[in-house]
PDB file of C-alpha atoms in Angstrom:
ATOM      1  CA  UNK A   1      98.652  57.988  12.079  1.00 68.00           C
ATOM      2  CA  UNK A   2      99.444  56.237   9.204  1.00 89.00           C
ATOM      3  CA  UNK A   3      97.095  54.524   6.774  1.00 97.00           C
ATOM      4  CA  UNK A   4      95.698  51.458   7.156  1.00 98.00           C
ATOM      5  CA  UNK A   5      96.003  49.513   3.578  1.00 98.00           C
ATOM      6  CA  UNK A   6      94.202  45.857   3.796  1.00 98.00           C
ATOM      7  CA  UNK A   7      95.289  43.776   1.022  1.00 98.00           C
ATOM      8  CA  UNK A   8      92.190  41.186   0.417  1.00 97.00           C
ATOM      9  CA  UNK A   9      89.153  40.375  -1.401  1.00 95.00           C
ATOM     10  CA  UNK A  10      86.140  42.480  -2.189  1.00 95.00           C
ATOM     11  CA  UNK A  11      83.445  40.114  -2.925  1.00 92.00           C
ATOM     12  CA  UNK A  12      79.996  39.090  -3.875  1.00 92.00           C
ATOM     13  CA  UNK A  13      78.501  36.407  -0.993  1.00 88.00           C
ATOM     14  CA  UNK A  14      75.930  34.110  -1.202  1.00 88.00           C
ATOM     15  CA  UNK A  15      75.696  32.692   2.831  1.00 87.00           C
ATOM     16  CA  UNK A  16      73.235  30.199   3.545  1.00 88.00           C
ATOM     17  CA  UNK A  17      71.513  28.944   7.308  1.00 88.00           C
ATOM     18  CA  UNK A  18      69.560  26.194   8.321  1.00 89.00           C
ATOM     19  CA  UNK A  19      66.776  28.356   9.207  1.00 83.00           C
ATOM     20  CA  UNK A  20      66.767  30.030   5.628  1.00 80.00           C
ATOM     21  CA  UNK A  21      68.441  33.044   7.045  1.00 81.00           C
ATOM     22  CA  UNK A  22      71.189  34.523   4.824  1.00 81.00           C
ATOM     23  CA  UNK A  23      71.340  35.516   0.941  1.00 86.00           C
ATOM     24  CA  UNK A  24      73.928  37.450  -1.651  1.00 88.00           C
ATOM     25  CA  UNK A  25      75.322  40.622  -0.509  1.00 89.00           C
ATOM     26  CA  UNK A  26      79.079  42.631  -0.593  1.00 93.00           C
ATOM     27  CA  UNK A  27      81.671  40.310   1.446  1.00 92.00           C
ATOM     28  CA  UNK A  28      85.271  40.136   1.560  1.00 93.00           C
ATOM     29  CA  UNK A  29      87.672  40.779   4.435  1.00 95.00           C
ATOM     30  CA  UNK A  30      89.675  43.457   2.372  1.00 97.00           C
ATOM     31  CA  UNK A  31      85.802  45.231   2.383  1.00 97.00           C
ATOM     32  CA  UNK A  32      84.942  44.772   6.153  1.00 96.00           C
ATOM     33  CA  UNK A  33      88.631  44.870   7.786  1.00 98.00           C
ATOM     34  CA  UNK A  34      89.147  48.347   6.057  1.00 98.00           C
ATOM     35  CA  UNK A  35      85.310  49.841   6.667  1.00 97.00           C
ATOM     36  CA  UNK A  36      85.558  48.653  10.306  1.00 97.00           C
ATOM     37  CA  UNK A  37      88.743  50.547  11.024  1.00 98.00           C
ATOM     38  CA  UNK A  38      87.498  53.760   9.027  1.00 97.00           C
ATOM     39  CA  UNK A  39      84.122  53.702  11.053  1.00 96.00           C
ATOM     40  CA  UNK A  40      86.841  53.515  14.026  1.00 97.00           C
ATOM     41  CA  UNK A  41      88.650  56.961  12.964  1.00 96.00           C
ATOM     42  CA  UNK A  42      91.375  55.152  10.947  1.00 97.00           C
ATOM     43  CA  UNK A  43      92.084  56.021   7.282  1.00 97.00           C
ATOM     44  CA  UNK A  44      91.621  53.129   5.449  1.00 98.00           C
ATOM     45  CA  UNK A  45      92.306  51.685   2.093  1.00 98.00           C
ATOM     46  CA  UNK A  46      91.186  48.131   0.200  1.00 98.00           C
ATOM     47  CA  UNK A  47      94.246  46.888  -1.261  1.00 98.00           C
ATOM     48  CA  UNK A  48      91.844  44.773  -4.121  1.00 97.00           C
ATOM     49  CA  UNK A  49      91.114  44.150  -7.282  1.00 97.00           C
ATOM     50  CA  UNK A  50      87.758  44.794  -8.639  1.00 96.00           C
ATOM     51  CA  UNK A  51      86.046  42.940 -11.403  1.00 95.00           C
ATOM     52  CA  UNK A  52      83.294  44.837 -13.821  1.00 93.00           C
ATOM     53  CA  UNK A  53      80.152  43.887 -11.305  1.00 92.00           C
ATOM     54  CA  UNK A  54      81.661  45.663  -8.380  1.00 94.00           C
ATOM     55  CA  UNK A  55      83.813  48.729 -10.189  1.00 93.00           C
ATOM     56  CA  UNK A  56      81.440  51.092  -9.137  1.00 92.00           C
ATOM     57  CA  UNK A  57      81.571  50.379  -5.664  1.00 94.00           C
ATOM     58  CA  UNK A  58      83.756  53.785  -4.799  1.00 93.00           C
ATOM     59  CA  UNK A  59      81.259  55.692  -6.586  1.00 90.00           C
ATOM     60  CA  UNK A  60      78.812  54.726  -3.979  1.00 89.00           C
ATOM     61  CA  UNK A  61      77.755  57.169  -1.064  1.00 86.00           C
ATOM     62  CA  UNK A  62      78.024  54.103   1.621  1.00 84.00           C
ATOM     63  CA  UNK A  63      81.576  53.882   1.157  1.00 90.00           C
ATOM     64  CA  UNK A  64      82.768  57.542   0.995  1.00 86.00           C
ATOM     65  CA  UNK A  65      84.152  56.580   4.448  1.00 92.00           C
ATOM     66  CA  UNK A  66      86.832  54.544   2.141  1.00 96.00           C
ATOM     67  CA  UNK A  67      89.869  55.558   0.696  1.00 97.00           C
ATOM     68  CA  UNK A  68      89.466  53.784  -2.379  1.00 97.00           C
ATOM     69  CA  UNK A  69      92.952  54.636  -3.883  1.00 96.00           C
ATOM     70  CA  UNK A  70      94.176  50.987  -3.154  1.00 97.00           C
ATOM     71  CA  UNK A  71      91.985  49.241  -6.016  1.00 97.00           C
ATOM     72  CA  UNK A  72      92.325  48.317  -9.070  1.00 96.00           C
ATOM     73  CA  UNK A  73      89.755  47.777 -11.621  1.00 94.00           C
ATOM     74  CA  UNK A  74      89.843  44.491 -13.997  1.00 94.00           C
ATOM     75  CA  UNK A  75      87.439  43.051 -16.244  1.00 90.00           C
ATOM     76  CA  UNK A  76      85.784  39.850 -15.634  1.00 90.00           C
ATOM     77  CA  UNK A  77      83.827  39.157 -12.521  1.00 93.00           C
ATOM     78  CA  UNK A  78      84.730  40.112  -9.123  1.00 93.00           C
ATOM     79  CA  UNK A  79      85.432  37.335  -6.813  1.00 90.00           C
ATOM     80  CA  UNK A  80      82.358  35.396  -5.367  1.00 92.00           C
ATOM     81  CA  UNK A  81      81.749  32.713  -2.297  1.00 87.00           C
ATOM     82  CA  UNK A  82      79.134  31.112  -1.169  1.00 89.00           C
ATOM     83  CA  UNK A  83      79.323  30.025   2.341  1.00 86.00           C
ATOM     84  CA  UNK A  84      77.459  27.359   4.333  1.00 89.00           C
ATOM     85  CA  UNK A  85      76.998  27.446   8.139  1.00 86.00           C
ATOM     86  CA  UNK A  86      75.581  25.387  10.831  1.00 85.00           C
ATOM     87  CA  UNK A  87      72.620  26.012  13.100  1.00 78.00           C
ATOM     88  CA  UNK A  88      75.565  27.618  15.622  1.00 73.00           C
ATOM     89  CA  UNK A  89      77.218  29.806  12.915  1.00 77.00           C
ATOM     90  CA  UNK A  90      80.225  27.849  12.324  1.00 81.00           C
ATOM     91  CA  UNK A  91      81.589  27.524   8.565  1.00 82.00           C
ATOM     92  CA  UNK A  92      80.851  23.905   7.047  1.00 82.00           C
ATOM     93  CA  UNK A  93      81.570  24.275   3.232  1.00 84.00           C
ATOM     94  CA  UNK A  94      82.513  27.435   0.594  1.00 83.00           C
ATOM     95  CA  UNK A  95      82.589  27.183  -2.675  1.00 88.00           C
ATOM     96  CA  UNK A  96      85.036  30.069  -4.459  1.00 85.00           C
ATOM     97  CA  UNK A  97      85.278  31.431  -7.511  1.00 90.00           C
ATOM     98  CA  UNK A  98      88.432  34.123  -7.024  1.00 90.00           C
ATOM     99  CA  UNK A  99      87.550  35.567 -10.862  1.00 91.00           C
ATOM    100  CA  UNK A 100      89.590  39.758 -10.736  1.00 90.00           C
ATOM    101  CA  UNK A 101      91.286  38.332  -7.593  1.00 90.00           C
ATOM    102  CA  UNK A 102      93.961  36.301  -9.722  1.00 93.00           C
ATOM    103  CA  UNK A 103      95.630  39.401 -10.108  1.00 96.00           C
ATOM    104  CA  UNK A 104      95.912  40.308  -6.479  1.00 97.00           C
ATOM    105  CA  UNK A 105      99.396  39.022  -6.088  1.00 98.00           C
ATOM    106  CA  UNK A 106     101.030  41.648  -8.503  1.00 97.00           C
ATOM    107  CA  UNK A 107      98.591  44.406  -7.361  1.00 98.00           C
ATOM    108  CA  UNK A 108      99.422  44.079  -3.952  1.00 98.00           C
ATOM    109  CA  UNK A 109     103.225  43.861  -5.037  1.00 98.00           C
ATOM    110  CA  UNK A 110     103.111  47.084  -6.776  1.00 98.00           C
ATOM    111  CA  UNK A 111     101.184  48.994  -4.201  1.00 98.00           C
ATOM    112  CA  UNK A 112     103.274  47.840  -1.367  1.00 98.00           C
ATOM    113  CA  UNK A 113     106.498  49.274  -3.303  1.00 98.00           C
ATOM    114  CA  UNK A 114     104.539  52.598  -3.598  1.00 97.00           C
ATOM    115  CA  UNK A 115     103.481  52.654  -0.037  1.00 98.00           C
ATOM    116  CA  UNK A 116     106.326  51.352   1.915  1.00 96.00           C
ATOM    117  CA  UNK A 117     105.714  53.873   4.686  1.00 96.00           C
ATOM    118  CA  UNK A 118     102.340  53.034   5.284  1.00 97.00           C
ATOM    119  CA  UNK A 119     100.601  50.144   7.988  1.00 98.00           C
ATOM    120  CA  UNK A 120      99.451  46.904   6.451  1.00 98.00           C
ATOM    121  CA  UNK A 121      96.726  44.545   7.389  1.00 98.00           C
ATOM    122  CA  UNK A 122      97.422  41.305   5.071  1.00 98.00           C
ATOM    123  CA  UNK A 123      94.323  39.109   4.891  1.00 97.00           C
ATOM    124  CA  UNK A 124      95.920  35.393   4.043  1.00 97.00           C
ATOM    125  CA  UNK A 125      93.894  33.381   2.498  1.00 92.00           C
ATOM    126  CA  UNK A 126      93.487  32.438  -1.426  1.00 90.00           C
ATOM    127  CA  UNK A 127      94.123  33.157  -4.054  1.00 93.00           C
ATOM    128  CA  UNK A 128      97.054  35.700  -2.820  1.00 96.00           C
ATOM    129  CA  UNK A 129     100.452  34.400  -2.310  1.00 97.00           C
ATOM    130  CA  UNK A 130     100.558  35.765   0.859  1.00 98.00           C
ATOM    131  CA  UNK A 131     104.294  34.681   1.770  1.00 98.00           C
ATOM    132  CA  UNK A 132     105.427  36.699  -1.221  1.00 98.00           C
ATOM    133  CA  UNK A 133     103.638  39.803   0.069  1.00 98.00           C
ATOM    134  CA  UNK A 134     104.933  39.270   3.678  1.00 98.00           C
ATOM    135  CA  UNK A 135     108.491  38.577   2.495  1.00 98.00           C
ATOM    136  CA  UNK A 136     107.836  42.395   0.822  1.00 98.00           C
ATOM    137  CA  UNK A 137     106.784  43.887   3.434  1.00 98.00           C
ATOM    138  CA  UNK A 138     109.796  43.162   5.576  1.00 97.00           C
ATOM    139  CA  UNK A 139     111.810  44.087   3.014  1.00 97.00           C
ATOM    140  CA  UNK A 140     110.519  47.544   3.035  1.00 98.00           C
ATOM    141  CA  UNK A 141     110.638  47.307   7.169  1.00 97.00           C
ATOM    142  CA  UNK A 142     107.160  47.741   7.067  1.00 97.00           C
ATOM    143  CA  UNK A 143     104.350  47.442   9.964  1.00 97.00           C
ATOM    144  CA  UNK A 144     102.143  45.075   9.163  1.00 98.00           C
ATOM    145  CA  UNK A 145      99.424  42.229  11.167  1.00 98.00           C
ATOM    146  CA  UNK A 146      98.088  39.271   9.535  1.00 98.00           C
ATOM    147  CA  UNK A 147      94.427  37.501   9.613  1.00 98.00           C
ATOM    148  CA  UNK A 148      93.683  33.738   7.981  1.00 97.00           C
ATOM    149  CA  UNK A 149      90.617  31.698   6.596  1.00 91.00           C
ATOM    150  CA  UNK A 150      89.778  28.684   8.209  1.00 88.00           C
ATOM    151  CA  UNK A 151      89.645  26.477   5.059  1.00 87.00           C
ATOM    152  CA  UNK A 152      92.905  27.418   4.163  1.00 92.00           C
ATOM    153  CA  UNK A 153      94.365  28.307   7.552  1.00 93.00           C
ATOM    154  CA  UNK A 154      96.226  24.985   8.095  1.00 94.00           C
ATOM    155  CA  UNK A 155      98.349  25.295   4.801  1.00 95.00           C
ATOM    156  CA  UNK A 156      98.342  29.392   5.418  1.00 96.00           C
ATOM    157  CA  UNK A 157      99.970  29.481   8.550  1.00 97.00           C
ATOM    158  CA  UNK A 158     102.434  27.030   7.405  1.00 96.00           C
ATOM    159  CA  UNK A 159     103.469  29.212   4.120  1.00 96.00           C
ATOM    160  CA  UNK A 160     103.829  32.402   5.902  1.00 97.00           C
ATOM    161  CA  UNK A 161     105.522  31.149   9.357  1.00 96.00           C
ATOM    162  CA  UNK A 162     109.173  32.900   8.801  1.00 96.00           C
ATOM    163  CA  UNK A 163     107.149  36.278   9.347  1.00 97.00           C
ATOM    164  CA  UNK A 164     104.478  35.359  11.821  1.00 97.00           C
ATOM    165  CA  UNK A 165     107.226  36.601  14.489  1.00 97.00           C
ATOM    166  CA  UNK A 166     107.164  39.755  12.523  1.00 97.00           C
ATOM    167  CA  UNK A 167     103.349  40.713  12.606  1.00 98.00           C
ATOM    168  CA  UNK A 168     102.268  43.332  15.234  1.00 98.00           C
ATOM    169  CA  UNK A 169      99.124  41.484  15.616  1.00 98.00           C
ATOM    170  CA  UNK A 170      97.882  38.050  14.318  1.00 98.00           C
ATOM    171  CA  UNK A 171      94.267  37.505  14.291  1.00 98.00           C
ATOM    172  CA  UNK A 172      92.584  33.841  14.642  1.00 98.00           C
ATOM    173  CA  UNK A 173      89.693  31.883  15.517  1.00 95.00           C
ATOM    174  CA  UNK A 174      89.958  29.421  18.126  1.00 95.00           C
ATOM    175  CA  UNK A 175      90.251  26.406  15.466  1.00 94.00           C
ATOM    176  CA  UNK A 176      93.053  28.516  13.920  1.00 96.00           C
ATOM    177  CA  UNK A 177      94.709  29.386  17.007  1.00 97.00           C
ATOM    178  CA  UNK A 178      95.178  25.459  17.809  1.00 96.00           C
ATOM    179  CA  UNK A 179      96.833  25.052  14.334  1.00 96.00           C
ATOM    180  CA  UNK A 180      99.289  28.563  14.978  1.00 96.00           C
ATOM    181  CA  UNK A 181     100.025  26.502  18.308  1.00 96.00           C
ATOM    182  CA  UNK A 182     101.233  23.207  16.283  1.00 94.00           C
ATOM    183  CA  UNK A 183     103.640  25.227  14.092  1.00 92.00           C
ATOM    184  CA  UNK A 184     105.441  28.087  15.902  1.00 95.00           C
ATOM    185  CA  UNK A 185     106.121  29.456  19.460  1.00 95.00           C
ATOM    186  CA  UNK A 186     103.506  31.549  20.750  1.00 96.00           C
ATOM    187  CA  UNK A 187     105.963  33.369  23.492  1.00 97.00           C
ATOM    188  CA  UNK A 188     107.819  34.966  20.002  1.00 97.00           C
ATOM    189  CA  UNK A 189     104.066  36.628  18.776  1.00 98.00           C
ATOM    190  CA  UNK A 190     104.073  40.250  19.867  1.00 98.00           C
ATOM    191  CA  UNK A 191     100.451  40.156  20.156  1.00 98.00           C
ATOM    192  CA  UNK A 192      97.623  37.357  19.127  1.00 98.00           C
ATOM    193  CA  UNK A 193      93.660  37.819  19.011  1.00 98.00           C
ATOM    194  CA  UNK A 194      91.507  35.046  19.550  1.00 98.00           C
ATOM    195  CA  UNK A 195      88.228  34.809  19.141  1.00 96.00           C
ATOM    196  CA  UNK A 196      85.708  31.560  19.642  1.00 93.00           C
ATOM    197  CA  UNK A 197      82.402  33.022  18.977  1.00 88.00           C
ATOM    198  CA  UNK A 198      80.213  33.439  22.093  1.00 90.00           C
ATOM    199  CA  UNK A 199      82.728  33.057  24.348  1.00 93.00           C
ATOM    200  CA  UNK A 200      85.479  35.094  25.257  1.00 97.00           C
ATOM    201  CA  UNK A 201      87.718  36.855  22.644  1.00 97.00           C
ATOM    202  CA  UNK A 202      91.711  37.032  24.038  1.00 98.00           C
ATOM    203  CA  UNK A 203      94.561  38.895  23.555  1.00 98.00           C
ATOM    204  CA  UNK A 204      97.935  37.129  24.146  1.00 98.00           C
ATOM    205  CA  UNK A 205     101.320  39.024  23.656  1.00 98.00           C
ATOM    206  CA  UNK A 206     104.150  37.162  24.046  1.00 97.00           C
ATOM    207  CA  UNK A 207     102.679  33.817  25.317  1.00 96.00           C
ATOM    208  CA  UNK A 208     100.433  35.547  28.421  1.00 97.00           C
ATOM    209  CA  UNK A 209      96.918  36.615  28.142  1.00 98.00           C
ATOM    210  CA  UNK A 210      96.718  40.169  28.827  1.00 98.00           C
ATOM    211  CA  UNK A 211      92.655  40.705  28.205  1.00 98.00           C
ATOM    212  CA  UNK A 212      89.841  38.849  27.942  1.00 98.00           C
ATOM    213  CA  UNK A 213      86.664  40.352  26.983  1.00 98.00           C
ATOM    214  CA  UNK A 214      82.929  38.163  27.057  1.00 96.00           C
ATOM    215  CA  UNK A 215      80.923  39.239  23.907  1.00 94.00           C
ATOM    216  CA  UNK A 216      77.000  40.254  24.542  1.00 92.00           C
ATOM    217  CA  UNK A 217      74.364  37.981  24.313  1.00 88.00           C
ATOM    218  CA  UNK A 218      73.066  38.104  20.694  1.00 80.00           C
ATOM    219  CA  UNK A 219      70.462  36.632  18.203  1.00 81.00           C
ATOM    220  CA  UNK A 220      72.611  37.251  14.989  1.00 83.00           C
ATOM    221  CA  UNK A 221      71.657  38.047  11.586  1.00 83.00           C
ATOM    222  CA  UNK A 222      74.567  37.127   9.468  1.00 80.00           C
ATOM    223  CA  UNK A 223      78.167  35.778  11.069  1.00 83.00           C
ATOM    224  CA  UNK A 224      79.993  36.097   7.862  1.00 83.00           C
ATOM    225  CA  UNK A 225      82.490  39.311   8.327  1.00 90.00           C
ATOM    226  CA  UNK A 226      82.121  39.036  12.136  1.00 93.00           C
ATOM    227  CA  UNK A 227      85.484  38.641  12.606  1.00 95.00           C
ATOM    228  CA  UNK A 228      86.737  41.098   9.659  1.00 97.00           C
ATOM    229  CA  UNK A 229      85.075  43.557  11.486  1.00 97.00           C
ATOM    230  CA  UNK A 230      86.755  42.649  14.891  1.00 98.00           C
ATOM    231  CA  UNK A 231      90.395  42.924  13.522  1.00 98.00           C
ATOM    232  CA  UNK A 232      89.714  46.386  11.768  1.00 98.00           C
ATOM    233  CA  UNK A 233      88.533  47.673  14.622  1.00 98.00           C
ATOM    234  CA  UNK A 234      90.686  46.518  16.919  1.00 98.00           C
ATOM    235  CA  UNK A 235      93.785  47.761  14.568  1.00 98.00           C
ATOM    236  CA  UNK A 236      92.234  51.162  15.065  1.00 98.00           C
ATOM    237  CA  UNK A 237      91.993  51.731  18.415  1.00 98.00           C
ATOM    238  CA  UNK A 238      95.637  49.962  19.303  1.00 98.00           C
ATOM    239  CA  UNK A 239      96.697  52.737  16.534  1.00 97.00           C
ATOM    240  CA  UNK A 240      95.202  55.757  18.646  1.00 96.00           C
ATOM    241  CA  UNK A 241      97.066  54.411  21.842  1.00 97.00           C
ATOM    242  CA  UNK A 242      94.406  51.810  23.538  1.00 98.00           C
ATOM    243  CA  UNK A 243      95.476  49.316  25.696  1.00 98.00           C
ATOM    244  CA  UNK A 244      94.895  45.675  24.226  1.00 98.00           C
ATOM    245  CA  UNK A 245      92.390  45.733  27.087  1.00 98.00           C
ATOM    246  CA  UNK A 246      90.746  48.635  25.725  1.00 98.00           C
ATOM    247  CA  UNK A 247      91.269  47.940  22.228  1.00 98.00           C
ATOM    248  CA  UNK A 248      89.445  44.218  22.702  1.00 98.00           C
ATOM    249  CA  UNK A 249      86.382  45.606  24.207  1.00 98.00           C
ATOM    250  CA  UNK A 250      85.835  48.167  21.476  1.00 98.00           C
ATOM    251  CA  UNK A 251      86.537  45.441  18.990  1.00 98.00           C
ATOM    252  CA  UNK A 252      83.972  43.194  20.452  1.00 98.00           C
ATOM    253  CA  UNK A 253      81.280  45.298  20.647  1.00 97.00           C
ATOM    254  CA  UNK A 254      81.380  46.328  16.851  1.00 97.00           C
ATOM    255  CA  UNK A 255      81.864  42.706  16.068  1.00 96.00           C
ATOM    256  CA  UNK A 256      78.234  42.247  18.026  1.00 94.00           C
ATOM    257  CA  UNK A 257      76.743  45.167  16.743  1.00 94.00           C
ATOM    258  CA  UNK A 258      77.660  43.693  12.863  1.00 93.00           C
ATOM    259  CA  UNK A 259      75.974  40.063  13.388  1.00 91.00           C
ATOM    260  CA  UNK A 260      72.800  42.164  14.420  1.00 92.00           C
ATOM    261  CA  UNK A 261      72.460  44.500  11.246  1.00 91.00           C
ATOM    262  CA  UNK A 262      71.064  43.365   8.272  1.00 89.00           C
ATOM    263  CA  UNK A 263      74.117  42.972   5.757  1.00 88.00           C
ATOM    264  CA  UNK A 264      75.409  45.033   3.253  1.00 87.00           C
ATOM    265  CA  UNK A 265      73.590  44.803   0.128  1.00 88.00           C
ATOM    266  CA  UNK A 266      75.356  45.013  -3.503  1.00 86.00           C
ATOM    267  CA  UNK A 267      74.333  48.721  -4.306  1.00 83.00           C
ATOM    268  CA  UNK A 268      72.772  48.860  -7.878  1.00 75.00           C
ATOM    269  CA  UNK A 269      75.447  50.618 -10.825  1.00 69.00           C
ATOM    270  CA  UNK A 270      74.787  53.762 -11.723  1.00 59.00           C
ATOM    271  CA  UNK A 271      73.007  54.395 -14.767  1.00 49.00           C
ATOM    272  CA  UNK A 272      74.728  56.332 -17.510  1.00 46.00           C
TER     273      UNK A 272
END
């Protein structure tokens, strides 16, 4: 098995409810795509750049789990969001600031030249110039799936569509899935996971559904890495030889299990 390297944001959140539920904690899909797969049984690696508030993060006992050899440390702040949702848990506004992440381009760059041989998931969404990193990647022949942000998904998908054919797996929300419709053939995606929420997640390879899976009942906590967690998890289990079937239910339930656990909370720095 080859390592998993996510190339993507490690973040500070601020989320925010209508019923006062949410708060600042660790975000950022690099963060949750990569812990998911390594709670999974994958090795897995943030591909990320880390600004002086979060460098201490693979110091920390919760992440030993991580292989933490894909960061890089910058000064500055690390990047930030703060995320609205609705009463149902669907995004309405975020506000960025991408601070250490304006370097993520060239970082990713560089490590992808070091580590042709390994698996890639590439987490699209600003401020990477993800089109440059795919075009790299199949350069180097490289295995590699793809997830995208609904804010920027529209203008995403449309940057990075001469590889889209290319990605083992492509990960979207429903909303997302109706704009990867509008732009490129679905029969040419090897393998596409959908997810709407409460209802059923999907896999399609190749234009035909070939699983379906309902997720449990829930009252969630926080939404916000839902679907990170999802993808990573999924990636895992499709690497040890599950079915898409399989791979879908496993995927689900960790996705349930997240939006019912209090969220991770910025561990203090160690004092010197």
């Amino acid at each position: 098995m080859t390592r998993l390297d996510v190339i993507g944001n490690v973040s500070r959140d601020v989320t925010r409810y209508p019923d006062h539920r949410g708060g600042t904690h660790l975000g950022g899909a690099a963060l949750f795509v990569a812990l998911a797969a390594a709670r999974a049984g994958h090795v897995a690696t943030p591909v990320c750049v880390l600004g002086r508030d979060l460098a201490h993060l693979p110091e920390t006992r919760e992440f030993d789990g991580l292989d933490w050899s894909g960061h890089e440390a910058a000064e500055g702040p690390s990047t930030a969001f703060d995320l609205r949702y609705d009463r149902h848990g669907e995004l309405i506004s975020v506000h960025t600031d991408y601070g250490a992440a304006e370097r993520l381009t060239d970082h990713a760059l560089a490590h992808v030249d070091q580590h042709p041989g390994d698996t890639y998931h590439v987490c699209c969404r600003r401020p990477l110039d993800a089109a440059t990193v795919l075009d790299r990647l199949a350069e180097h022949g490289a295995t590699f799936s793809i997830d995208f942000f609904l804010p920027s998904a529209k203008n995403m998908i449309r940057a990075v569509g001469p590889w889209l054919d290319r990605a083992s797996t492509v990960f979207v929300n429903a909303a997302e899935h109706r704009l990867l419709q509008a732009v490129t053939d679905m029969a040419v995606l090897p393998e596409v996971v959908v997810t709407d929420g409460p209802r059923p997640a999907q896999v399609w390879a190749l234009g035909r559904q070939v699983a379906s899976v309902v997720p449990p009942p829930q009252s969630p906590i926080e939404v916000s890495g839902a679907g990170d967690t999802l993808a990573g998890t999924f990636l895992a289990h499709r690497s040890q030889g599950a079915t898409p079937a399989q791979a879908l239910a496993e995927a689900v339930e960790a996705a349930a299990h997240f939006v019912t656990t209090p969220p991770l909370r910025i561990p203090a720095q160690r004092r010197i």
